[in-house]
PDB file of C-alpha atoms in Angstrom:
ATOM      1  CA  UNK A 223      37.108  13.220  10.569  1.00  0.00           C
ATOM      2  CA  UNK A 224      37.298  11.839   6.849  1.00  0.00           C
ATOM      3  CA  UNK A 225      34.253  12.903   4.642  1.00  0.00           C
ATOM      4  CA  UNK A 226      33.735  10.142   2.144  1.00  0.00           C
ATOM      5  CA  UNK A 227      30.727   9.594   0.017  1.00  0.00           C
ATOM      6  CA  UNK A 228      29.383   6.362  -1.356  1.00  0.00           C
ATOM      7  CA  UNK A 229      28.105   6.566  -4.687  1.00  0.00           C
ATOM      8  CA  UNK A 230      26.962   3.111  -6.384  1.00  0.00           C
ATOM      9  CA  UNK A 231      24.022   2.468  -9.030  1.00  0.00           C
ATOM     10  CA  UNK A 232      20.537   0.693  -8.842  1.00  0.00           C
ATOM     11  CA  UNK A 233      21.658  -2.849  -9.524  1.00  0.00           C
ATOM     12  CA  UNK A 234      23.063  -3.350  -6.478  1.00  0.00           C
ATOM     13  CA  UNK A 235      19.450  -3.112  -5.178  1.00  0.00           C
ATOM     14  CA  UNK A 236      19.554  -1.462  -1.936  1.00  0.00           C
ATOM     15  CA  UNK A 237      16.424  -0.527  -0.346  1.00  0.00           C
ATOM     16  CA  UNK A 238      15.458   3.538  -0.042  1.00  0.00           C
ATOM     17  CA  UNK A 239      15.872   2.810   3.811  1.00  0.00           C
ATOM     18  CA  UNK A 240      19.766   1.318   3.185  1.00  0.00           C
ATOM     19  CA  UNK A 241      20.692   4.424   1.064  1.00  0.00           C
ATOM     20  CA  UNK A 242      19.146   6.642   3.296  1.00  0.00           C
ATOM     21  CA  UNK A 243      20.613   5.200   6.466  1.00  0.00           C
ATOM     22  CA  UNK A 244      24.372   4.901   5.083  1.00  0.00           C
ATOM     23  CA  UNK A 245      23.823   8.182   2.943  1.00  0.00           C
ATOM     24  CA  UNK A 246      24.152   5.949  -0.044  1.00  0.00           C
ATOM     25  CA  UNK A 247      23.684   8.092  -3.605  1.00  0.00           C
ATOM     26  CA  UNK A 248      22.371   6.058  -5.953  1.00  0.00           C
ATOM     27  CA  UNK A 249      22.364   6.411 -10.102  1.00  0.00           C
ATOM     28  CA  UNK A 250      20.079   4.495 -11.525  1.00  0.00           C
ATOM     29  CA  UNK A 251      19.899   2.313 -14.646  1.00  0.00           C
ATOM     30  CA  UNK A 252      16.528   3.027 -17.173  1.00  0.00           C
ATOM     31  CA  UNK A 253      14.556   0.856 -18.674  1.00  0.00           C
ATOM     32  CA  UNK A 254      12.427   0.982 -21.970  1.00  0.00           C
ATOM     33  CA  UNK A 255       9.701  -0.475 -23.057  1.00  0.00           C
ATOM     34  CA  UNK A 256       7.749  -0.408 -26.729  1.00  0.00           C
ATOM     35  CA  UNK A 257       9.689   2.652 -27.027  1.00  0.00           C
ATOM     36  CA  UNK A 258       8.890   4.610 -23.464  1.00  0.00           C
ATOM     37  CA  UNK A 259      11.844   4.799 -20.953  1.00  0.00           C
ATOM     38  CA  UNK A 260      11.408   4.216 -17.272  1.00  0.00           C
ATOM     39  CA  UNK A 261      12.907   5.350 -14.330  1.00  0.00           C
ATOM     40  CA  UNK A 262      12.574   2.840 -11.589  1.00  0.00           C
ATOM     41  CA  UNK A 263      13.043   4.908  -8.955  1.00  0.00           C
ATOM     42  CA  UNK A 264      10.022   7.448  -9.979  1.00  0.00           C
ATOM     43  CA  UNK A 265       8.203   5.403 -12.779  1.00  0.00           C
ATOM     44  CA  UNK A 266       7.518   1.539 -12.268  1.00  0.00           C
ATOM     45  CA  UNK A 267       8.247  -0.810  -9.705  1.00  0.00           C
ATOM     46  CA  UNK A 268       9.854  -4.411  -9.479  1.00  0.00           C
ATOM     47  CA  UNK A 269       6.613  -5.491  -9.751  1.00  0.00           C
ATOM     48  CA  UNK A 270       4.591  -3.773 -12.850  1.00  0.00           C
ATOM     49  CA  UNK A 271       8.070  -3.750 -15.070  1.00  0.00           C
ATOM     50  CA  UNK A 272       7.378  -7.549 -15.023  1.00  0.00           C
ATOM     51  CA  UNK A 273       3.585  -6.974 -15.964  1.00  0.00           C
ATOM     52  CA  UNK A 274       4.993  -5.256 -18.500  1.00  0.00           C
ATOM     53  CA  UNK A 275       7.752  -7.369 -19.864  1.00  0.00           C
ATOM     54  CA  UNK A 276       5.471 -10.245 -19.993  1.00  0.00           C
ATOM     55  CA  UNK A 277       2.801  -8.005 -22.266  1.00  0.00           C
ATOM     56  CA  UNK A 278       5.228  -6.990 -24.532  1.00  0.00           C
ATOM     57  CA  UNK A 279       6.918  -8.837 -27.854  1.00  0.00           C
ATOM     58  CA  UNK A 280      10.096  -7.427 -27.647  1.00  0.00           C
ATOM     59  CA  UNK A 281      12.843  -7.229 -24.879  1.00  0.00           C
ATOM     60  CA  UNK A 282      12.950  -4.387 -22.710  1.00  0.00           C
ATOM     61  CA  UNK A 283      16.338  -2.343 -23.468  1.00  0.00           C
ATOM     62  CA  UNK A 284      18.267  -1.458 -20.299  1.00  0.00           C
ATOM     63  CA  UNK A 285      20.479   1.917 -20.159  1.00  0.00           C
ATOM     64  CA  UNK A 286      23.107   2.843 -17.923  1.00  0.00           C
ATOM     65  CA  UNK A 287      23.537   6.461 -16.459  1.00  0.00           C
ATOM     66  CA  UNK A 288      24.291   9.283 -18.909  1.00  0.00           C
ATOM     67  CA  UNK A 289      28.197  10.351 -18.176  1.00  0.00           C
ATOM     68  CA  UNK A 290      26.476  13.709 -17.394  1.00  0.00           C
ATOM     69  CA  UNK A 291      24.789  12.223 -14.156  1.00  0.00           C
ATOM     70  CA  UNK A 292      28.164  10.783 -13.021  1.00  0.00           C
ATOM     71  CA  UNK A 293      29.465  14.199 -13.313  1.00  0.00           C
ATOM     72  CA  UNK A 294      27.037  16.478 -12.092  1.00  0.00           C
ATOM     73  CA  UNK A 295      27.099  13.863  -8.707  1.00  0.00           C
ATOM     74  CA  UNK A 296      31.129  13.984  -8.640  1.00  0.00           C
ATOM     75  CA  UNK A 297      31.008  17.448  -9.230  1.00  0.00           C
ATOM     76  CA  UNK A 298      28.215  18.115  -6.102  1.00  0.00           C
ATOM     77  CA  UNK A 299      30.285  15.874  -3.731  1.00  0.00           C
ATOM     78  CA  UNK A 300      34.142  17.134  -4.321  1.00  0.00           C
ATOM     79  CA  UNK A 301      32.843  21.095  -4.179  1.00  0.00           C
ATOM     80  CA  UNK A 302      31.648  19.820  -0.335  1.00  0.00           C
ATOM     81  CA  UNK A 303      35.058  18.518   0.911  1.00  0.00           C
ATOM     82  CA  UNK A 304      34.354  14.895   0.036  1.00  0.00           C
ATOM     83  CA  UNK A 305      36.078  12.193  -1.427  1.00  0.00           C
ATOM     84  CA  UNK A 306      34.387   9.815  -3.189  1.00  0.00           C
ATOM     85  CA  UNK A 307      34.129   5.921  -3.527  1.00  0.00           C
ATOM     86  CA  UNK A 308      31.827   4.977  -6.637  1.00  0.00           C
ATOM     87  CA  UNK A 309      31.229   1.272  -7.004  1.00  0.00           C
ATOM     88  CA  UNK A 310      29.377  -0.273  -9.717  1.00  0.00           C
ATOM     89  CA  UNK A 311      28.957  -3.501 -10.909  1.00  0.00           C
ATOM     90  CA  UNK A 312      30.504  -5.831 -13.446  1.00  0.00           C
ATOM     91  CA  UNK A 313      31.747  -3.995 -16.442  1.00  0.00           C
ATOM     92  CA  UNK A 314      31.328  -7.815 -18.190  1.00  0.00           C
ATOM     93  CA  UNK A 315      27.752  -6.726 -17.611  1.00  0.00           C
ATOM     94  CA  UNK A 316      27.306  -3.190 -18.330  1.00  0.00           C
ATOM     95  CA  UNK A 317      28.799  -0.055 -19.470  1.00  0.00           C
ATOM     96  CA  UNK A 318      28.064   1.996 -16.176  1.00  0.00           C
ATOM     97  CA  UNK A 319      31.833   1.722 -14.212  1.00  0.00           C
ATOM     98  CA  UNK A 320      33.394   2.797 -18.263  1.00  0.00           C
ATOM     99  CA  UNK A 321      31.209   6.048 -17.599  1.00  0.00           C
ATOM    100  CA  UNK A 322      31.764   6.402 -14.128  1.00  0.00           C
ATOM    101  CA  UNK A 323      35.768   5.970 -15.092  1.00  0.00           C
ATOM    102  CA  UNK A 324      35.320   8.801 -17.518  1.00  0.00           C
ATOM    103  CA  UNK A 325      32.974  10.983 -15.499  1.00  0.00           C
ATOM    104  CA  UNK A 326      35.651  10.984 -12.738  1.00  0.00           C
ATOM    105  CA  UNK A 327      38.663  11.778 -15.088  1.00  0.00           C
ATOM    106  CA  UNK A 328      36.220  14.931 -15.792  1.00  0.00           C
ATOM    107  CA  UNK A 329      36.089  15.666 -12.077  1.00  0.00           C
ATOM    108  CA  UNK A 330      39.059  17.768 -10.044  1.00  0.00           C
ATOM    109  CA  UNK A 331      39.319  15.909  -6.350  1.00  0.00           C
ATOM    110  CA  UNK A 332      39.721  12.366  -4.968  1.00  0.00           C
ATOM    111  CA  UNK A 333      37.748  10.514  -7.057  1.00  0.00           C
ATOM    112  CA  UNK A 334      37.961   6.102  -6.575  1.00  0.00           C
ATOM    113  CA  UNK A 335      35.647   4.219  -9.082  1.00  0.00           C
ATOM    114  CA  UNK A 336      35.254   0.322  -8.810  1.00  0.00           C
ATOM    115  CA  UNK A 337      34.326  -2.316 -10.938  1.00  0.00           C
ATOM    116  CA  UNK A 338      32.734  -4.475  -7.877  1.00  0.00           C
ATOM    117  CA  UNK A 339      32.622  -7.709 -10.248  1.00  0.00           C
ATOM    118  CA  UNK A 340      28.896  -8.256  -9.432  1.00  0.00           C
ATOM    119  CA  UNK A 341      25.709  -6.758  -9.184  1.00  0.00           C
ATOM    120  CA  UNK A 342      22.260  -7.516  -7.092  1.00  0.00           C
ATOM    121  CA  UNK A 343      23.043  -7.803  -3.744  1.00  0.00           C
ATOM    122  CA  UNK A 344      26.851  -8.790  -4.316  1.00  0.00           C
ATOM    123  CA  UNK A 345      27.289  -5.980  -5.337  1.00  0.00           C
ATOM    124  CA  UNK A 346      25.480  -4.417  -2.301  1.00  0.00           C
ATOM    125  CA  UNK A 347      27.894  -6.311   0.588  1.00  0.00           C
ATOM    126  CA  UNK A 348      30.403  -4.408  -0.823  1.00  0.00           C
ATOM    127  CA  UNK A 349      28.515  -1.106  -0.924  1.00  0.00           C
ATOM    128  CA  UNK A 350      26.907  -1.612   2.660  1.00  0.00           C
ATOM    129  CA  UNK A 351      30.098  -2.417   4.194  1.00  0.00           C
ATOM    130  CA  UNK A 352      31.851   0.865   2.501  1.00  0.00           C
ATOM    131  CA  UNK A 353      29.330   2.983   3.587  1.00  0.00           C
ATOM    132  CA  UNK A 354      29.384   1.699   7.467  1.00  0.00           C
ATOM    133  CA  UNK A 355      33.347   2.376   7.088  1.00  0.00           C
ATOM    134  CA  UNK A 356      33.028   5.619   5.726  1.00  0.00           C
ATOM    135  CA  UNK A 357      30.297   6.970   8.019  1.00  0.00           C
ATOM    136  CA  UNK A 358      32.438   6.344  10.735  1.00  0.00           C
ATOM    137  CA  UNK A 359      35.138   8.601   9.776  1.00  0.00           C
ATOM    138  CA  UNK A 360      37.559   6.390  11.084  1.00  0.00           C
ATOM    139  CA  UNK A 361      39.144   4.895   7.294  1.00  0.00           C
ATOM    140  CA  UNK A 362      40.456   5.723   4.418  1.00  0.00           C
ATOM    141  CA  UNK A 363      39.344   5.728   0.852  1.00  0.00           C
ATOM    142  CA  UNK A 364      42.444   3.064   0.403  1.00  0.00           C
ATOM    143  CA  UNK A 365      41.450   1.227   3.573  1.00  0.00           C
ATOM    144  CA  UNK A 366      37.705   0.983   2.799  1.00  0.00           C
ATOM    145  CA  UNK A 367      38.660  -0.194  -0.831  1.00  0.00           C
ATOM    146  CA  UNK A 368      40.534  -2.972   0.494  1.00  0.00           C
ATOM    147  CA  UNK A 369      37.933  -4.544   2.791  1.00  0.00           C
ATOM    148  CA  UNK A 370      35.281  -4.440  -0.067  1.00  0.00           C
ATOM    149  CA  UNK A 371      38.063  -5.991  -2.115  1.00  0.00           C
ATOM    150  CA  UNK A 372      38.001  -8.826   0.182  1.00  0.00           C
ATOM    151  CA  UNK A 373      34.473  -9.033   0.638  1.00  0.00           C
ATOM    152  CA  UNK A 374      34.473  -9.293  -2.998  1.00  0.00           C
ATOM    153  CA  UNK A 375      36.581 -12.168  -3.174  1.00  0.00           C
ATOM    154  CA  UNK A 376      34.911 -13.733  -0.896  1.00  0.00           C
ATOM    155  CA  UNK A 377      31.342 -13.693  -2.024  1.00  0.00           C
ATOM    156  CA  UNK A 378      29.318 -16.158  -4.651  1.00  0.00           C
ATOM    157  CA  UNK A 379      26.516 -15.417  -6.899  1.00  0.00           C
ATOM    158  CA  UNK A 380      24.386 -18.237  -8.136  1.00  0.00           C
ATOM    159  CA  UNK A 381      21.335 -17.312 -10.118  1.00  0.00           C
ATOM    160  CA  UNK A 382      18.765 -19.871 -11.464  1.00  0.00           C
ATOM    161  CA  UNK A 383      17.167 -19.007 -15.407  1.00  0.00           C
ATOM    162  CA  UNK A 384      13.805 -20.916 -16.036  1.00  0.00           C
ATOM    163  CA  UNK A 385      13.935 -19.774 -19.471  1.00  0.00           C
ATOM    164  CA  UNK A 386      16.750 -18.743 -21.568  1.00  0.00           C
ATOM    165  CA  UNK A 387      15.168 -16.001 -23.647  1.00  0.00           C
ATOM    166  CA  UNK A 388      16.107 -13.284 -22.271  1.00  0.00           C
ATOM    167  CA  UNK A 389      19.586 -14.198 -21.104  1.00  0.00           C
ATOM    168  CA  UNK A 390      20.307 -14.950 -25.181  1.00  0.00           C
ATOM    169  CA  UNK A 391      18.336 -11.922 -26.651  1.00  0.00           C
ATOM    170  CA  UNK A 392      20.160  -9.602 -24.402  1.00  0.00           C
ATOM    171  CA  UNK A 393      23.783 -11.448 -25.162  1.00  0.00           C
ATOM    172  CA  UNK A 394      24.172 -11.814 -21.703  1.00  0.00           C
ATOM    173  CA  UNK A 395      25.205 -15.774 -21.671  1.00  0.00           C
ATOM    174  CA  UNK A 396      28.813 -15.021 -21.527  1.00  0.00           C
ATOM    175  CA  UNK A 397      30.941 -18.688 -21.870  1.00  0.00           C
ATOM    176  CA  UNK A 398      27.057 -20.645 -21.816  1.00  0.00           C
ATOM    177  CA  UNK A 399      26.617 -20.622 -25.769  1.00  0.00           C
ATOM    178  CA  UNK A 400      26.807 -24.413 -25.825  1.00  0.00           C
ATOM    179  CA  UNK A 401      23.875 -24.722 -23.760  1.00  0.00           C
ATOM    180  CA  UNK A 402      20.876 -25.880 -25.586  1.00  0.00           C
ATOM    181  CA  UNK A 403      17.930 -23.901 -24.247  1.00  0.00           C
ATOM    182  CA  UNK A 404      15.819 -25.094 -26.581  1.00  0.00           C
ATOM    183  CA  UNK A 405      15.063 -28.318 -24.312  1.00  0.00           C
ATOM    184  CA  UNK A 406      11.803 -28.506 -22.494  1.00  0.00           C
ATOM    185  CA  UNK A 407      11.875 -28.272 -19.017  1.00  0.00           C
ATOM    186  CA  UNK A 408      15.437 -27.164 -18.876  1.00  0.00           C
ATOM    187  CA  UNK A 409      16.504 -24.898 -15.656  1.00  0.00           C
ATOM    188  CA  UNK A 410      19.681 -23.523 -15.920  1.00  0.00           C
ATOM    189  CA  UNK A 411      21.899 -22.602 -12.978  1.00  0.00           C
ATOM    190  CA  UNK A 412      24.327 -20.035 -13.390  1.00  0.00           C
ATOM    191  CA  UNK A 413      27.445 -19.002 -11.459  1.00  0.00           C
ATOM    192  CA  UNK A 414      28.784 -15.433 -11.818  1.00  0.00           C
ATOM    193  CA  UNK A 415      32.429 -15.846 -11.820  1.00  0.00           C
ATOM    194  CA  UNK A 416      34.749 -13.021 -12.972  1.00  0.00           C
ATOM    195  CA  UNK A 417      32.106 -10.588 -13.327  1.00  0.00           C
ATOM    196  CA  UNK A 418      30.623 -13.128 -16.009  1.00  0.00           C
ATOM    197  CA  UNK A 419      27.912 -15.872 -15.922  1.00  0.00           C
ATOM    198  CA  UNK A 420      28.830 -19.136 -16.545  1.00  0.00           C
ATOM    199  CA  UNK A 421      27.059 -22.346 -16.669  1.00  0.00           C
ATOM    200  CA  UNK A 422      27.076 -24.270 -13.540  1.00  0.00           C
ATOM    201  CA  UNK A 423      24.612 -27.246 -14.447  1.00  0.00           C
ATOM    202  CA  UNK A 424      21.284 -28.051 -16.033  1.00  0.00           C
ATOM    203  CA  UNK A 425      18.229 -30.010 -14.348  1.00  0.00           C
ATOM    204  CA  UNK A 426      15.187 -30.188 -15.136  1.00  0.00           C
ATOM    205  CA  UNK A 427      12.834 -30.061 -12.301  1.00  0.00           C
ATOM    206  CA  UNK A 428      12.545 -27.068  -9.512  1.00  0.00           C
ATOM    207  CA  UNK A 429      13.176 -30.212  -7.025  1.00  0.00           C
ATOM    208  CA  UNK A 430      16.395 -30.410  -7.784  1.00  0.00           C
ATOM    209  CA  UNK A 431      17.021 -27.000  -8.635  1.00  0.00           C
ATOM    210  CA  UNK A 432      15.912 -26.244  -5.114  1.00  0.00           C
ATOM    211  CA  UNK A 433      18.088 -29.427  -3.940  1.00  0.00           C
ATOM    212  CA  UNK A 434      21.393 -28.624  -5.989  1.00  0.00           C
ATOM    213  CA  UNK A 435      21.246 -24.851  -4.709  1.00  0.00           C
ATOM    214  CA  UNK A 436      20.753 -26.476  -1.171  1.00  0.00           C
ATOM    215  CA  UNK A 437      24.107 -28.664  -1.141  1.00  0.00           C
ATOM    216  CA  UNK A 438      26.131 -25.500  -2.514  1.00  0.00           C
ATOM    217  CA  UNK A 439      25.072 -23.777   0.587  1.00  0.00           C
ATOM    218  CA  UNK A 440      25.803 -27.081   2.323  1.00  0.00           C
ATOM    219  CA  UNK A 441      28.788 -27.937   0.771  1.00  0.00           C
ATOM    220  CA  UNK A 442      30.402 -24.550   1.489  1.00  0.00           C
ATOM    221  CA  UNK A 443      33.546 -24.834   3.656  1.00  0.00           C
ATOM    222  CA  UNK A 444      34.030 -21.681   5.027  1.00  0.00           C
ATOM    223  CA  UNK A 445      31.103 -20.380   7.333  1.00  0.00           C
ATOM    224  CA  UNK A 446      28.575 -18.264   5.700  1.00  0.00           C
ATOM    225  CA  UNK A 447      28.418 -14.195   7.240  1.00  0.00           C
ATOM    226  CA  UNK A 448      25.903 -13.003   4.888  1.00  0.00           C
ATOM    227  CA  UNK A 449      23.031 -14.941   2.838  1.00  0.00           C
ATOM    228  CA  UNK A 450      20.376 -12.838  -0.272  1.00  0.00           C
ATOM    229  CA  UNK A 451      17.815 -13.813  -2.549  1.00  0.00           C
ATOM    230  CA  UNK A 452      16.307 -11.860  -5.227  1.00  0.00           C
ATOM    231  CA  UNK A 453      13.610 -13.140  -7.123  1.00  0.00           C
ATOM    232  CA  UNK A 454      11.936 -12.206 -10.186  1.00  0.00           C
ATOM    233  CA  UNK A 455       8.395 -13.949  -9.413  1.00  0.00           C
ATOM    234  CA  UNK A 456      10.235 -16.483  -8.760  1.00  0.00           C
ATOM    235  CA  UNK A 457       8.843 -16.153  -5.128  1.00  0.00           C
ATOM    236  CA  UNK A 458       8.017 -20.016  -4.501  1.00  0.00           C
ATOM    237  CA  UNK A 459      11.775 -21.182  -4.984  1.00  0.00           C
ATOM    238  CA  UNK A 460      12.677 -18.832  -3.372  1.00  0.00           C
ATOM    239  CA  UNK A 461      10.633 -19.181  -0.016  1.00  0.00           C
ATOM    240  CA  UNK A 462      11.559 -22.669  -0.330  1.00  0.00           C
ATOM    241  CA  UNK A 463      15.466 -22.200  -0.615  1.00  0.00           C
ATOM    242  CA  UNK A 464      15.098 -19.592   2.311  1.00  0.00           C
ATOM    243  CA  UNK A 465      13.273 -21.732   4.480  1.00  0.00           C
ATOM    244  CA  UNK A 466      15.612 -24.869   4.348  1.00  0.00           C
ATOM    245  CA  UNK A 467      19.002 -22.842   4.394  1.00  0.00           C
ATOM    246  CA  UNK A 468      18.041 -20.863   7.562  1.00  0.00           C
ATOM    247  CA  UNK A 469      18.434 -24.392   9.216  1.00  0.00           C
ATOM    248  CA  UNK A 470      21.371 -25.217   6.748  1.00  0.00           C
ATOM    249  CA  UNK A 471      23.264 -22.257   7.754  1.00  0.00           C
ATOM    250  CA  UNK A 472      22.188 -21.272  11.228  1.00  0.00           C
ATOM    251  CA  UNK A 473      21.293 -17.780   9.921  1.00  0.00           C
ATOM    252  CA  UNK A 474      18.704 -16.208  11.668  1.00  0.00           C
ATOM    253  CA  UNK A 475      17.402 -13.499   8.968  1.00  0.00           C
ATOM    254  CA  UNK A 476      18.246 -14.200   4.815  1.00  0.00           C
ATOM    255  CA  UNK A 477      16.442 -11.057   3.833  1.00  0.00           C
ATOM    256  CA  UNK A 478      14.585 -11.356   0.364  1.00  0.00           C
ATOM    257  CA  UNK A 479      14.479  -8.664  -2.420  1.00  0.00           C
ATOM    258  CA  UNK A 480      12.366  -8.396  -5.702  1.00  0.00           C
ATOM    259  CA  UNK A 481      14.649  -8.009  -8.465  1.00  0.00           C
ATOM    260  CA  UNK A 482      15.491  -4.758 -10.147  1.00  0.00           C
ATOM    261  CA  UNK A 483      14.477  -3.796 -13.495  1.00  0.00           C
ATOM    262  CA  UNK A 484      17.357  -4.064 -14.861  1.00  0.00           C
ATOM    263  CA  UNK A 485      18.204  -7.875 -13.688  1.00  0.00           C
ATOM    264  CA  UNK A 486      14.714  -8.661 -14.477  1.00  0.00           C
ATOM    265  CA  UNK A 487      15.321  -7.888 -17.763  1.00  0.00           C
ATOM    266  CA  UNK A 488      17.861  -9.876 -18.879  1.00  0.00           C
ATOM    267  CA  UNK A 489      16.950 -13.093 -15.794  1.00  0.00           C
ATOM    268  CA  UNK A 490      13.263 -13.297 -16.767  1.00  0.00           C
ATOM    269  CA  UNK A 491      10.680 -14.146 -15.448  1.00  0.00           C
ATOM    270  CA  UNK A 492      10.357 -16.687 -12.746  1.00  0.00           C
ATOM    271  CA  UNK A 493      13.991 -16.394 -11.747  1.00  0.00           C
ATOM    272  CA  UNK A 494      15.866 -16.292  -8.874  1.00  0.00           C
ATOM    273  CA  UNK A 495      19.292 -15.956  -7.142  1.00  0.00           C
ATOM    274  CA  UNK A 496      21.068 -16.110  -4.568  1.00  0.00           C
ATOM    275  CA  UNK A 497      24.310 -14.684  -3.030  1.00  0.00           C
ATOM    276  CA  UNK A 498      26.681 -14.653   0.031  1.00  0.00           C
ATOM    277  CA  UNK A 499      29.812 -13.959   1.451  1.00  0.00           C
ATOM    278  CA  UNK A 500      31.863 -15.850   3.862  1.00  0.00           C
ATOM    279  CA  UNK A 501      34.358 -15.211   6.331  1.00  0.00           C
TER     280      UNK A 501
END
């Protein structure tokens, strides 16, 4: 029987019960704030980082894992017989695969690190299904790599920005410069595509944001296997888009998350997103 170990980071935003059922490790991203850096697995949740962000003038800083962690968990894994698939998300969005990439060159053993080309719960279908593979002992690193590769290209990420302030303070906007968030009652929706946001259109009512996000799921041709939100008290949208695409869809459950830290940080506030895969 194979021993392979899934190793991913907190964007991906699995639950403690996911990680502990697929024996998921999990590195996570910090926050700071005026100068004090959280952990959001010990030291603030979803909820009181955005209390937070919304009391303070400046925008939180997000930091990936020290190259150290990567190590000391590559290290741990390979000394007990296991070989190890360590997916992160978009390096267009962060520098945590770069230091996984050099942690593992560090490492002696069998050591596969992948730049999943999204984050949130994108990247999480990709994590989830690796770890059902790999608990089963029945695949290989190579085979496991390829079904999350198709997953991958076969999921979308749409995320909805009801203000732009973050997204541009962070220089997160990717090709979206041109946009002009300085119009009132301007909701961007954005498309992750290549690991990078992009614009997809502008409105400027939650009507039809809630209505354009509602004929994407519509219009999709292929039949959708897997449907997330995440929200960043942006819980009204969301309940609303969750509601209508159950019927939409056919999908009995469309489970919804709070956002992580880190997204919250650079969506802000009153966002939301969501993302599937087809088959």
């Amino acid at each position: 029987m194979r021993k392979i170990k899934i190793i991913t980071d907190s964007t991906a935003g699995l639950t403690l019960e996911e990680a502990a059922k697929w024996n998921i490790d999990v590195l996570y991203l910090t926050v700071e704030i005026d100068g004090k850096i959280y952990n959001p697995k010990t030291d603030i949740t979803p909820e009181e980082f955005m209390v937070r962000m919304a009391e303070t003038k400046e925008l939180p800083k997000s930091s990936q894992p020290a190259i150290g962690s990567f190590v000391e968990a590559y290290e741990k894994y390979t000394a007990e017989g296991y070989e190890i698939l360590s997916i992160h998300l978009t390096e267009k969005l962060s520098g945590t695969v770069n230091a996984a990439r050099q942690a593992a060159d560090m490492v002696e053993g069998n050591i596969t690190v992948v730049d999943c080309d999204y984050t949130a719960r994108g990247q999480a279908f990709q994590v989830l299904k690796a770890a059902e593979m790999a608990q089963s002992g029945d695949y290989s690193v190579e085979e496991i790599h390829a079904k999350i590769n198709d997953i991958r290209d076969k999921t979308k990420l749409y995320i909805v920005v009801v203000t732009l302030d973050n997204l541009i303070k962070g220089g997160r906007v990717g090709r979206m410069q041109g946009f002009l968030g300085s119009l009132l009652n301007i909701k961007l929706i954005a498309k992750l595509t290549d690991g990078q946001l992009e614009e997809e259109t502008k409105v400027r009512s939650n009507k039809k944001v809630l209505q354009y996000c509602l004929n994407l799921i519509k219009d999709e041709p292929k039949k959708i296997q897997q449907l997330d939100v995440v929200h960043a008290n942006g819980l009204n949208l969301a309940d609303d888009f969750i509601a209508e695409s159950k019927e939409i869809t056919g999908l009995t459950e469309i489970p919804l998350f709070f956002a992580d830290p880190v997204i919250s940080t650079h969506a802000g506030t009153g966002a939301f997103a969501f993302m599937y895969y087809t088959d």
